[in-house]
CSV table of C-alpha atoms in Angstrom, one decimal:
chain,number,residue,atom,x,y,z
A,1,MET,CA,-105.1,-71.6,48.7
A,2,LYS,CA,-103.3,-72.4,45.3
A,3,ASP,CA,-103.4,-68.5,44.1
A,4,ASN,CA,-102.1,-66.8,47.1
A,5,PHE,CA,-99.0,-69.0,47.6
A,6,LEU,CA,-98.5,-68.7,43.7
A,7,THR,CA,-98.8,-64.6,44.1
A,8,GLU,CA,-96.5,-64.3,47.3
A,9,PHE,CA,-94.2,-67.2,44.7
A,10,TYR,CA,-94.6,-64.6,41.8
A,11,ASN,CA,-93.5,-61.5,44.1
A,12,THR,CA,-91.0,-62.9,45.7
A,13,ILE,CA,-89.2,-63.7,42.3
A,14,ILE,CA,-90.3,-60.3,41.0
A,15,GLY,CA,-88.5,-58.7,44.6
A,16,PHE,CA,-85.4,-60.7,43.6
A,17,PHE,CA,-84.8,-59.2,40.2
A,18,ARG,CA,-86.0,-55.7,41.5
A,19,GLN,CA,-82.8,-56.2,44.0
A,20,THR,CA,-80.8,-57.2,42.0
A,21,GLU,CA,-81.4,-54.3,39.8
A,22,LYS,CA,-81.0,-51.9,41.9
A,23,LYS,CA,-77.6,-53.2,43.2
A,24,GLU,CA,-76.3,-53.2,39.8
A,25,GLU,CA,-78.1,-49.7,40.1
A,26,GLU,CA,-76.2,-49.1,43.0
A,27,GLN,CA,-72.5,-50.4,41.4
A,28,LYS,CA,-73.0,-48.2,38.3
A,29,ASN,CA,-73.4,-45.2,41.0
A,30,ALA,CA,-69.6,-46.2,42.6
A,31,LYS,CA,-68.1,-44.5,39.5
A,32,GLU,CA,-70.6,-42.0,38.6
A,33,VAL,CA,-70.5,-40.8,42.7
A,34,ALA,CA,-66.9,-40.4,42.3
A,35,CYS,CA,-67.1,-38.3,39.6
A,36,ASN,CA,-69.7,-36.2,40.4
A,37,ARG,CA,-68.2,-35.3,43.6
A,38,LEU,CA,-64.8,-35.1,42.1
A,39,ARG,CA,-66.2,-31.9,40.2
A,40,VAL,CA,-68.6,-30.5,42.9
A,41,VAL,CA,-64.8,-30.1,44.4
A,42,LEU,CA,-63.2,-28.6,42.1
A,43,MET,CA,-64.8,-26.8,41.6
A,44,GLN,CA,-65.0,-25.8,44.8
A,45,ASP,CA,-61.0,-25.4,45.1
A,46,ARG,CA,-60.9,-23.6,41.9
A,47,THR,CA,-62.8,-20.7,42.6
A,48,ASN,CA,-61.3,-20.1,46.2
A,49,LEU,CA,-64.5,-19.5,47.5
A,50,THR,CA,-65.1,-21.1,51.0
A,51,PRO,CA,-69.0,-22.3,51.7
A,52,GLU,CA,-69.2,-19.0,53.8
A,53,LEU,CA,-68.7,-16.8,51.1
A,54,GLN,CA,-70.6,-19.1,48.7
A,55,GLU,CA,-73.8,-18.8,50.8
A,56,ARG,CA,-73.0,-14.8,51.0
A,57,MET,CA,-72.9,-14.8,47.5
A,58,ARG,CA,-76.6,-16.7,47.0
A,59,ILE,CA,-78.1,-14.8,49.3
A,60,GLU,CA,-76.7,-11.6,47.8
A,61,LEU,CA,-77.8,-12.9,43.9
A,62,VAL,CA,-81.2,-13.9,46.3
A,63,ASP,CA,-81.9,-9.8,46.9
A,64,LEU,CA,-81.1,-8.9,43.5
A,65,LEU,CA,-82.9,-11.0,42.1
A,66,SER,CA,-86.0,-10.8,44.6
A,67,LYS,CA,-86.4,-7.0,42.8
A,68,TYR,CA,-87.8,-8.6,39.1
A,69,VAL,CA,-89.3,-11.8,40.3
A,70,GLU,CA,-91.1,-13.0,43.6
A,71,MET,CA,-89.1,-15.7,44.2
A,72,ASP,CA,-88.1,-19.0,46.9
A,73,ARG,CA,-85.2,-17.3,49.2
A,74,GLU,CA,-84.8,-20.7,50.1
A,75,ALA,CA,-84.5,-22.9,47.0
A,76,LEU,CA,-82.1,-20.5,44.7
A,77,GLU,CA,-79.5,-22.9,44.1
A,78,LEU,CA,-75.7,-22.0,42.7
A,79,SER,CA,-73.2,-24.8,41.4
A,80,PHE,CA,-70.4,-24.5,39.1
A,81,GLU,CA,-70.5,-26.9,36.1
A,82,PRO,CA,-67.7,-27.5,33.9
A,83,VAL,CA,-69.2,-26.5,30.4
A,84,ASP,CA,-67.2,-26.5,27.0
A,85,GLY,CA,-63.7,-26.6,28.9
A,86,GLN,CA,-64.6,-23.2,30.7
A,87,MET,CA,-66.4,-23.1,34.6
A,88,ALA,CA,-70.1,-22.2,34.3
A,89,LEU,CA,-71.9,-20.2,37.4
A,90,MET,CA,-75.1,-22.5,37.4
A,91,LEU,CA,-78.3,-21.0,39.3
A,92,SER,CA,-81.8,-22.5,39.6
A,93,ILE,CA,-84.4,-20.6,40.2
A,94,PRO,CA,-87.9,-21.3,40.7
A,95,VAL,CA,-89.7,-18.1,40.5
A,96,LEU,CA,-92.6,-18.1,42.3
A,97,ARG,CA,-95.0,-15.7,41.2
A,98,ALA,CA,-93.8,-12.6,38.0
A,99,ARG,CA,-94.1,-9.5,39.7
A,100,GLU,CA,-96.6,-6.4,38.3
A,101,GLU,CA,-94.5,-3.8,36.3
A,102,ALA,CA,-95.8,-1.3,38.6
A,103,GLU,CA,-94.9,-3.1,41.3
A,104,ILE,CA,-90.8,-3.7,40.3
A,105,ILE,CA,-90.5,0.2,39.4
A,106,ALA,CA,-91.8,1.1,42.6
A,107,THR,CA,-89.4,-0.9,44.2
A,108,LEU,CA,-86.3,0.5,42.2
A,109,SER,CA,-87.5,3.7,42.7
A,110,GLU,CA,-87.2,3.2,46.7
A,111,GLU,CA,-83.5,1.6,46.1
A,112,ASP,CA,-82.5,4.3,44.2
A,113,LEU,CA,-83.9,6.8,46.5
A,114,LYS,CA,-82.4,4.8,48.8
A,115,ASP,CA,-79.3,4.9,47.3
A,116,GLU,CA,-78.7,8.4,46.7
A,117,GLU,CA,-78.4,7.9,50.9
A,118,ASP,CA,-76.3,5.7,50.6
A,119,ILE,CA,-74.5,7.3,48.3
A,120,THR,CA,-74.1,9.9,50.6
A,121,GLU,CA,-73.9,7.6,53.3
A,122,GLU,CA,-71.0,5.4,51.5
A,123,THR,CA,-68.7,9.2,50.7
A,124,HIS,CA,-69.2,9.6,54.1
A,125,ALA,CA,-67.8,5.9,55.9
A,126,GLU,CA,-65.1,5.8,53.5
A,127,GLU,CA,-63.9,9.4,54.4
A,128,VAL,CA,-64.2,7.8,58.1
A,129,GLU,CA,-62.9,4.6,57.3
A,130,ASN,CA,-59.1,6.5,55.5
A,131,LEU,CA,-59.2,8.7,58.8
A,132,ASP,CA,-59.1,5.1,60.4
A,133,GLU,CA,-56.8,3.7,58.0
A,134,GLU,CA,-54.7,7.3,58.9
A,135,ILE,CA,-54.8,6.5,61.8
A,136,VAL,CA,-53.6,3.3,62.2
A,137,LEU,CA,-50.9,4.1,60.0
A,138,ASP,CA,-50.0,6.5,62.6
A,139,GLU,CA,-50.8,4.6,65.5
A,140,GLU,CA,-47.8,2.0,63.9
A,141,ILE,CA,-45.6,4.8,63.4
A,142,SER,CA,-46.1,5.9,66.9
A,143,GLU,CA,-45.8,2.7,68.4
A,144,GLU,CA,-42.9,2.0,66.2
A,145,HIS,CA,-41.4,5.4,67.4
A,146,GLU,CA,-42.4,4.9,70.7
A,147,GLU,CA,-40.3,1.4,71.0
A,148,VAL,CA,-37.4,3.3,69.7
A,149,LEU,CA,-37.9,5.4,72.6
A,150,GLN,CA,-39.1,2.7,75.2
A,151,GLU,CA,-35.5,1.2,74.2
A,152,ASP,CA,-33.5,5.1,74.5
A,153,SER,CA,-35.3,5.6,77.9
A,154,SER,CA,-34.7,2.4,79.0
A,155,GLU,CA,-31.0,2.9,78.2
A,156,GLU,CA,-31.1,5.4,79.8
A,157,LEU,CA,-33.1,4.8,82.6
A,158,THR,CA,-30.2,2.2,82.9
A,159,ASN,CA,-27.5,4.7,83.5
A,160,GLU,CA,-29.8,7.5,85.4
A,161,SER,CA,-29.6,4.7,87.6
A,162,GLU,CA,-25.7,3.7,87.3
A,163,ASP,CA,-25.4,7.5,88.1
A,164,LYS,CA,-28.1,7.5,90.9
A,165,LYS,CA,-26.1,4.5,92.5
A,166,GLU,CA,-22.6,6.2,92.3
A,167,SER,CA,-24.1,8.5,93.7
A,168,GLU,CA,-25.8,7.0,96.7
A,169,GLU,CA,-21.8,5.2,97.3
A,170,GLU,CA,-20.3,8.7,96.8
A,171,ILE,CA,-22.8,9.8,100.0
A,172,LYS,CA,-22.0,7.1,101.7
A,173,GLU,CA,-18.8,7.0,101.6
B,1,MET,CA,-43.5,-42.0,11.5
B,2,GLN,CA,-40.4,-44.4,10.4
B,3,SER,CA,-38.7,-42.0,8.9
B,4,GLY,CA,-39.2,-39.9,12.2
B,5,ILE,CA,-37.4,-42.2,14.3
B,6,LEU,CA,-34.8,-42.1,11.6
B,7,GLU,CA,-34.3,-39.4,11.5
B,8,ASN,CA,-34.0,-38.5,15.5
B,9,PRO,CA,-30.6,-40.8,16.2
B,10,SER,CA,-28.7,-38.3,13.4
B,11,GLN,CA,-30.2,-35.1,14.7
B,12,ALA,CA,-28.8,-36.2,17.9
B,13,LYS,CA,-25.1,-36.9,17.0
B,14,LYS,CA,-25.2,-33.8,14.8
B,15,ILE,CA,-25.9,-31.6,18.3
B,16,LYS,CA,-24.0,-34.1,20.5
B,17,GLY,CA,-21.2,-32.7,17.8
B,18,GLU,CA,-21.8,-28.9,18.9
B,19,THR,CA,-23.4,-28.1,22.3
B,20,MET,CA,-26.4,-30.4,23.2
B,21,SER,CA,-29.9,-28.9,24.9
B,22,GLY,CA,-31.0,-31.6,27.1
B,23,ARG,CA,-34.8,-31.5,27.7
B,24,VAL,CA,-35.6,-31.0,31.2
B,25,ILE,CA,-39.3,-32.8,32.6
B,26,VAL,CA,-40.3,-33.0,36.4
B,27,ILE,CA,-42.4,-36.0,37.6
B,28,THR,CA,-44.4,-34.7,39.5
B,29,SER,CA,-48.3,-35.5,41.6
B,30,GLY,CA,-49.1,-33.8,44.6
B,31,LYS,CA,-50.3,-36.7,46.7
B,32,GLY,CA,-47.8,-39.4,48.0
B,33,GLY,CA,-47.4,-42.5,47.0
B,34,VAL,CA,-48.7,-42.3,43.4
B,35,GLY,CA,-46.1,-43.9,42.4
B,36,LYS,CA,-44.3,-40.3,40.9
B,37,THR,CA,-40.3,-42.9,41.8
B,38,THR,CA,-41.5,-45.7,40.1
B,39,THR,CA,-42.7,-43.6,36.7
B,40,ASN,CA,-39.1,-41.7,37.2
B,41,ALA,CA,-37.4,-44.9,37.2
B,42,ASN,CA,-39.7,-46.6,34.5
B,43,ILE,CA,-39.6,-43.9,31.9
B,44,GLY,CA,-35.3,-42.9,32.4
B,45,THR,CA,-34.6,-46.8,31.4
B,46,ALA,CA,-36.8,-47.0,28.5
B,47,LEU,CA,-35.5,-43.4,27.3
B,48,ALA,CA,-31.9,-45.0,27.9
B,49,LYS,CA,-32.6,-48.0,26.5
B,50,ALA,CA,-34.0,-46.1,23.2
B,51,GLY,CA,-30.0,-45.0,22.9
B,52,LYS,CA,-31.0,-41.1,24.7
B,53,LYS,CA,-28.5,-40.1,27.3
B,54,VAL,CA,-30.4,-39.5,30.4
B,55,VAL,CA,-29.8,-38.2,34.0
B,56,MET,CA,-32.2,-38.5,36.4
B,57,ILE,CA,-32.3,-35.7,39.5
B,58,ASP,CA,-33.7,-36.8,43.5
B,59,THR,CA,-34.9,-33.9,44.5
B,60,ASP,CA,-37.0,-35.8,47.4
B,61,LEU,CA,-34.1,-34.8,49.8
B,62,GLY,CA,-34.1,-36.7,53.3
B,63,LEU,CA,-36.8,-39.2,51.8
B,64,ARG,CA,-35.0,-40.5,48.4
B,65,ASN,CA,-36.1,-43.9,47.1
B,66,LEU,CA,-34.5,-43.6,43.3
B,67,ASP,CA,-31.5,-45.1,43.5
B,68,LEU,CA,-33.4,-48.5,45.1
B,69,LEU,CA,-35.7,-48.5,42.4
B,70,LEU,CA,-32.8,-48.1,40.3
B,71,GLY,CA,-30.7,-50.8,42.2
B,72,LEU,CA,-28.1,-47.9,42.9
B,73,GLU,CA,-28.0,-47.4,46.4
B,74,ASN,CA,-24.5,-49.0,47.0
B,75,ARG,CA,-22.7,-47.0,44.9
B,76,ILE,CA,-23.8,-43.5,45.9
B,77,VAL,CA,-20.8,-41.5,46.7
B,78,TYR,CA,-21.6,-38.1,46.4
B,79,THR,CA,-24.9,-36.5,46.9
B,80,ILE,CA,-26.9,-33.4,45.1
B,81,VAL,CA,-26.2,-31.5,48.3
B,82,ASP,CA,-22.4,-32.0,48.2
B,83,VAL,CA,-22.8,-30.5,44.2
B,84,VAL,CA,-24.3,-27.7,45.7
B,85,GLU,CA,-21.4,-27.2,48.1
B,86,GLU,CA,-19.0,-28.0,46.4
B,87,ARG,CA,-17.6,-30.8,48.3
B,88,CYS,CA,-17.5,-32.6,44.4
B,89,LYS,CA,-17.8,-31.6,40.7
B,90,LEU,CA,-21.6,-32.0,38.9
B,91,LYS,CA,-19.5,-34.9,37.2
B,92,GLN,CA,-18.2,-37.2,39.9
B,93,ALA,CA,-21.8,-36.7,42.0
B,94,LEU,CA,-23.2,-38.3,38.7
B,95,VAL,CA,-23.6,-42.6,39.6
B,96,LYS,CA,-24.1,-44.2,35.8
B,97,ASP,CA,-26.6,-47.0,35.5
B,98,LYS,CA,-25.4,-50.6,35.8
B,99,LYS,CA,-26.5,-52.0,33.0
B,100,ASN,CA,-26.9,-48.8,30.7
B,101,PRO,CA,-24.3,-46.5,30.4
B,102,ASN,CA,-26.4,-43.8,29.0
B,103,LEU,CA,-28.5,-43.3,32.5
B,104,CYS,CA,-27.0,-41.4,35.1
B,105,LEU,CA,-28.6,-40.9,38.2
B,106,LEU,CA,-27.6,-38.0,40.8
B,107,ALA,CA,-28.9,-38.7,44.3
B,108,ALA,CA,-30.9,-36.9,47.3
B,109,ALA,CA,-29.3,-36.3,50.3
B,110,GLN,CA,-30.4,-39.0,53.2
B,111,THR,CA,-29.7,-36.7,56.1
B,112,ARG,CA,-30.7,-33.5,54.7
B,113,ASP,CA,-34.0,-31.0,54.3
B,114,LYS,CA,-35.7,-29.6,51.7
B,115,THR,CA,-33.9,-26.8,52.4
B,116,ALA,CA,-30.6,-27.4,51.6
B,117,VAL,CA,-31.1,-27.2,48.5
B,118,THR,CA,-32.0,-23.8,46.9
B,119,GLU,CA,-34.4,-23.4,43.6
B,120,GLU,CA,-31.6,-21.2,42.1
B,121,GLN,CA,-29.3,-24.5,42.7
B,122,LEU,CA,-31.0,-26.8,41.3
B,123,LYS,CA,-32.0,-24.4,37.9
B,124,ASN,CA,-27.7,-24.0,37.8
B,125,ILE,CA,-27.7,-27.8,37.9
B,126,CYS,CA,-30.4,-28.4,35.5
B,127,GLU,CA,-28.7,-26.1,32.6
B,128,GLU,CA,-24.9,-27.6,33.5
B,129,LEU,CA,-27.3,-31.2,32.6
B,130,LYS,CA,-28.4,-30.2,29.6
B,131,LYS,CA,-25.1,-29.3,27.4
B,132,ASP,CA,-24.0,-33.1,27.9
B,133,PHE,CA,-27.9,-35.3,28.2
B,134,ASP,CA,-30.9,-35.2,26.1
B,135,PHE,CA,-33.1,-36.3,29.1
B,136,ILE,CA,-33.0,-34.8,32.4
B,137,LEU,CA,-35.9,-36.5,34.5
B,138,VAL,CA,-36.7,-34.4,38.0
B,139,ASP,CA,-38.1,-36.2,41.0
B,140,CYS,CA,-40.4,-34.6,42.9
B,141,PRO,CA,-41.0,-35.2,46.2
B,142,ALA,CA,-45.0,-34.8,47.4
B,143,GLY,CA,-46.4,-32.4,48.4
B,144,ILE,CA,-47.0,-28.0,47.2
B,145,GLU,CA,-43.7,-27.2,49.6
B,146,GLN,CA,-40.6,-25.9,48.9
B,147,GLY,CA,-39.8,-29.0,47.2
B,148,PHE,CA,-42.1,-29.2,45.0
B,149,GLN,CA,-41.0,-26.1,43.8
B,150,ASN,CA,-37.7,-26.9,43.8
B,151,ALA,CA,-38.0,-29.6,41.4
B,152,VAL,CA,-39.7,-27.5,39.5
B,153,ALA,CA,-38.1,-24.4,39.2
B,154,GLY,CA,-35.1,-25.8,36.2
B,155,ALA,CA,-38.3,-27.6,34.6
B,156,SER,CA,-39.6,-26.5,31.1
B,157,GLU,CA,-41.9,-29.7,31.1
B,158,ALA,CA,-44.2,-31.7,33.1
B,159,ILE,CA,-45.4,-35.2,33.9
B,160,VAL,CA,-48.3,-35.2,36.2
B,161,VAL,CA,-48.7,-38.7,37.4
B,162,THR,CA,-52.4,-39.2,38.8
B,163,THR,CA,-54.2,-42.6,39.3
B,164,PRO,CA,-58.4,-42.9,38.9
B,165,GLU,CA,-59.2,-42.2,43.0
B,166,MET,CA,-60.8,-38.7,44.6
B,167,SER,CA,-58.3,-38.1,46.5
B,168,ALA,CA,-55.0,-38.4,44.3
B,169,VAL,CA,-56.8,-36.9,41.0
B,170,ARG,CA,-58.1,-33.4,43.1
B,171,ASP,CA,-54.0,-33.3,44.3
B,172,ALA,CA,-53.5,-33.4,40.5
B,173,ASP,CA,-55.6,-30.7,39.6
B,174,ARG,CA,-53.8,-28.6,42.5
B,175,ILE,CA,-50.4,-29.4,41.0
B,176,ILE,CA,-51.7,-28.7,37.4
B,177,GLY,CA,-53.5,-25.3,39.0
B,178,LEU,CA,-49.6,-24.2,40.4
B,179,LEU,CA,-47.7,-25.5,37.1
B,180,GLU,CA,-50.0,-23.4,35.1
B,181,ALA,CA,-48.8,-20.3,37.1
B,182,ARG,CA,-44.9,-21.0,36.3
B,183,GLU,CA,-43.7,-19.3,33.0
B,184,GLU,CA,-41.4,-21.8,32.5
B,185,ILE,CA,-43.6,-25.0,32.2
B,186,LYS,CA,-44.2,-25.0,28.9
B,187,SER,CA,-46.5,-28.7,28.7
B,188,TYR,CA,-47.7,-30.5,31.4
B,189,LYS,CA,-49.0,-34.2,30.0
B,190,LEU,CA,-51.2,-36.4,32.3
B,191,LEU,CA,-49.9,-40.5,32.6
B,192,LEU,CA,-52.2,-42.4,34.9
B,193,ASN,CA,-50.8,-44.7,36.7
B,194,ARG,CA,-52.4,-48.2,38.5
B,195,VAL,CA,-55.0,-48.4,36.3
B,196,ARG,CA,-57.6,-51.8,36.7
B,197,PRO,CA,-59.5,-52.5,33.8
B,198,ASN,CA,-61.6,-54.9,36.0
B,199,LEU,CA,-62.6,-52.2,38.4
B,200,ILE,CA,-63.8,-49.9,35.0
B,201,LYS,CA,-66.0,-52.3,33.6
B,202,SER,CA,-67.9,-53.0,36.7
B,203,ASN,CA,-68.2,-49.4,37.1
B,204,ASP,CA,-66.5,-49.3,40.3
B,205,MET,CA,-63.4,-47.5,39.1
B,206,MET,CA,-63.5,-44.1,37.6
B,207,SER,CA,-62.1,-44.6,34.1
B,208,VAL,CA,-59.7,-42.9,31.6
B,209,GLU,CA,-61.6,-41.0,30.0
B,210,ASP,CA,-63.1,-39.6,33.4
B,211,VAL,CA,-60.0,-38.3,34.7
B,212,VAL,CA,-58.5,-36.9,31.1
B,213,GLU,CA,-62.6,-34.9,31.7
B,214,ILE,CA,-62.1,-34.0,35.2
B,215,LEU,CA,-58.6,-32.6,34.9
B,216,SER,CA,-59.3,-31.7,31.4
B,217,ALA,CA,-55.6,-32.5,30.5
B,218,SER,CA,-53.6,-34.3,27.3
B,219,LEU,CA,-53.1,-38.2,28.5
B,220,ILE,CA,-49.2,-39.6,27.8
B,221,GLY,CA,-49.6,-42.8,29.3
B,222,VAL,CA,-51.6,-45.6,30.7
B,223,ILE,CA,-50.4,-47.9,33.3
B,224,PRO,CA,-52.2,-50.7,34.4
B,225,GLU,CA,-51.8,-51.8,37.8
B,226,ASP,CA,-49.3,-54.5,37.9
B,227,THR,CA,-47.9,-57.1,41.1
B,228,GLY,CA,-44.9,-57.2,39.0
B,229,ILE,CA,-44.0,-53.8,40.1
B,230,ILE,CA,-43.9,-54.7,43.8
B,231,THR,CA,-41.1,-57.5,42.2
B,232,SER,CA,-39.3,-55.3,40.4
B,233,THR,CA,-39.2,-53.0,43.2
B,234,ASN,CA,-37.7,-55.6,44.9
B,235,LYS,CA,-35.0,-56.9,42.9
B,236,GLY,CA,-33.8,-52.8,42.0
B,237,GLU,CA,-34.7,-53.6,38.6
B,238,PRO,CA,-37.7,-51.7,36.4
B,239,ILE,CA,-40.1,-53.5,35.2
B,240,VAL,CA,-39.5,-51.6,31.1
B,241,ASN,CA,-37.1,-54.4,31.3
B,242,ASP,CA,-39.4,-56.8,31.5
B,243,GLU,CA,-41.0,-57.6,28.0
B,244,LYS,CA,-43.6,-59.6,28.6
B,245,SER,CA,-45.4,-57.2,31.4
B,246,LEU,CA,-47.7,-55.1,30.5
B,247,ALA,CA,-47.3,-51.9,32.6
B,248,GLY,CA,-42.8,-52.4,30.9
B,249,GLN,CA,-44.6,-52.3,27.3
B,250,ALA,CA,-47.0,-49.2,28.9
B,251,TYR,CA,-44.0,-47.6,30.8
B,252,ALA,CA,-42.0,-47.9,27.0
B,253,ASN,CA,-44.6,-46.8,25.3
B,254,VAL,CA,-44.8,-43.1,27.2
B,255,ALA,CA,-40.7,-43.1,26.9
B,256,ARG,CA,-41.6,-43.3,23.1
B,257,ARG,CA,-44.2,-41.0,23.0
B,258,ILE,CA,-41.8,-38.3,25.1
B,259,ILE,CA,-39.2,-38.7,22.2
B,260,GLY,CA,-42.5,-37.9,19.6
B,261,GLU,CA,-43.4,-40.8,18.1
B,262,ASP,CA,-47.1,-41.4,17.9
B,263,VAL,CA,-47.5,-44.8,20.2
B,264,PRO,CA,-51.5,-45.3,20.5
B,265,PHE,CA,-52.7,-46.2,23.8
B,266,LEU,CA,-52.4,-50.2,25.0
B,267,ASN,CA,-56.1,-51.0,25.0
B,268,LEU,CA,-56.6,-52.3,28.6
B,269,GLU,CA,-59.9,-53.6,28.3
B,270,GLU,CA,-58.8,-55.7,25.2
B,271,ASP,CA,-56.3,-57.8,26.9
B,272,THR,CA,-58.4,-58.6,29.6
B,273,SER,CA,-61.7,-59.8,27.1
B,274,ILE,CA,-58.0,-61.4,25.2
B,275,MET,CA,-56.8,-63.7,28.9
B,276,ALA,CA,-61.3,-64.3,29.6
B,277,LYS,CA,-61.3,-65.7,26.0
B,278,VAL,CA,-58.0,-68.0,26.8
B,279,LYS,CA,-59.7,-69.2,30.1
B,280,LYS,CA,-62.9,-69.6,28.8
B,281,PHE,CA,-61.5,-71.9,26.0
B,282,PHE,CA,-58.8,-74.0,28.1
B,283,SER,CA,-61.7,-74.3,30.7
B,284,GLY,CA,-63.8,-75.5,27.3
B,285,LEU,CA,-61.4,-77.8,26.8
B,286,MET,CA,-60.9,-78.7,30.9
B,287,SER,CA,-64.9,-79.7,30.1
B,288,LYS,CA,-65.0,-81.8,27.6
B,289,GLU,CA,-62.1,-83.6,28.8
B,290,LYS,CA,-64.4,-85.0,31.6
């Protein structure tokens, strides 16, 4: 019984001190938390990158790096941190396995082939885009023209209708 | 350092004889309520006390308050809008301070909005005032819209006021970004207001060093939180006139740094510990008496 009581007593006292320790840590953190949150927010503010753009950048980086090393696609972390007063893009990349050289070369050559196809496609695509732009421009111009035309025609119409009315009146007379 | 002080007035006189070329400093913050206007009133008063000719321009059209902090609200006849719209001459619109003839105020119009004055017009006013004054302090409205753009237009230096709070620091960072994009702003300095040494000591508030590091800007002053600010505002008398006040001393030091003196920063933490020591001493005596 006495032993039990003593151990309980000991535990409660130790627990009390641990709690106060924790509280002190939390208090220390209030300022640290503020600093860290601010650093992150300011980096985002300064880069002009929205969370969506950042995620896209992350995915593209994962795609790029996966050619050379096998990695956990979800675990790549991106962050902006100040280093020597300059903004640095920090990447944390957990590598699962190094790829064989042959494997890398194989994927790369595949890529190259794809790229060549892409290039031809892209040039086509660009041409199409250019065409689209021109068309858009044309449309804008034609719209303006149309507006002018409409104004003109509406005036004409009103004139015409007036004329008609007049002629009708004449007929009535 | 002493020779520096002695040199300054003679130089000022020399310049007075010819044409003066004053420094235009805009006081800005982004966030509202961090103490821009209070800072303006106090630095202006301190500079005037140091013998400089100072004019303060309130550009917060529609929400003017600088007149209240200086106790000049009943003396305003013409405002900056009257000058711009040529209802009076610039000199007629300058309101002289009650105590210090070196200090003038160009008040904002209370019934108009920020579009009543353009950047170009403010620039011209600043150029005109440069001829007669050593310092032109421009009180900037909160925000980053037209009011800010106007206030900054004529200035070549800036003081960014912030407090050790996240939102104020974030807004200050934004303002610094905008100031850096403006070619006419040659330098900007940070003024950290409403610092609470006790909270910093207990790690509940960001320290001066934290804010300076995060914003990577150089510091021109650290002003402690002071309840005296409230009473001084109520009386319409800037706190720099109260020499006992710690915030007043801190503002006076800022003014001296602007003039070019090398003044060490007040050690706010040490001060509180002295108070603590005094308290301890007296409580010790009390207990002995018992």
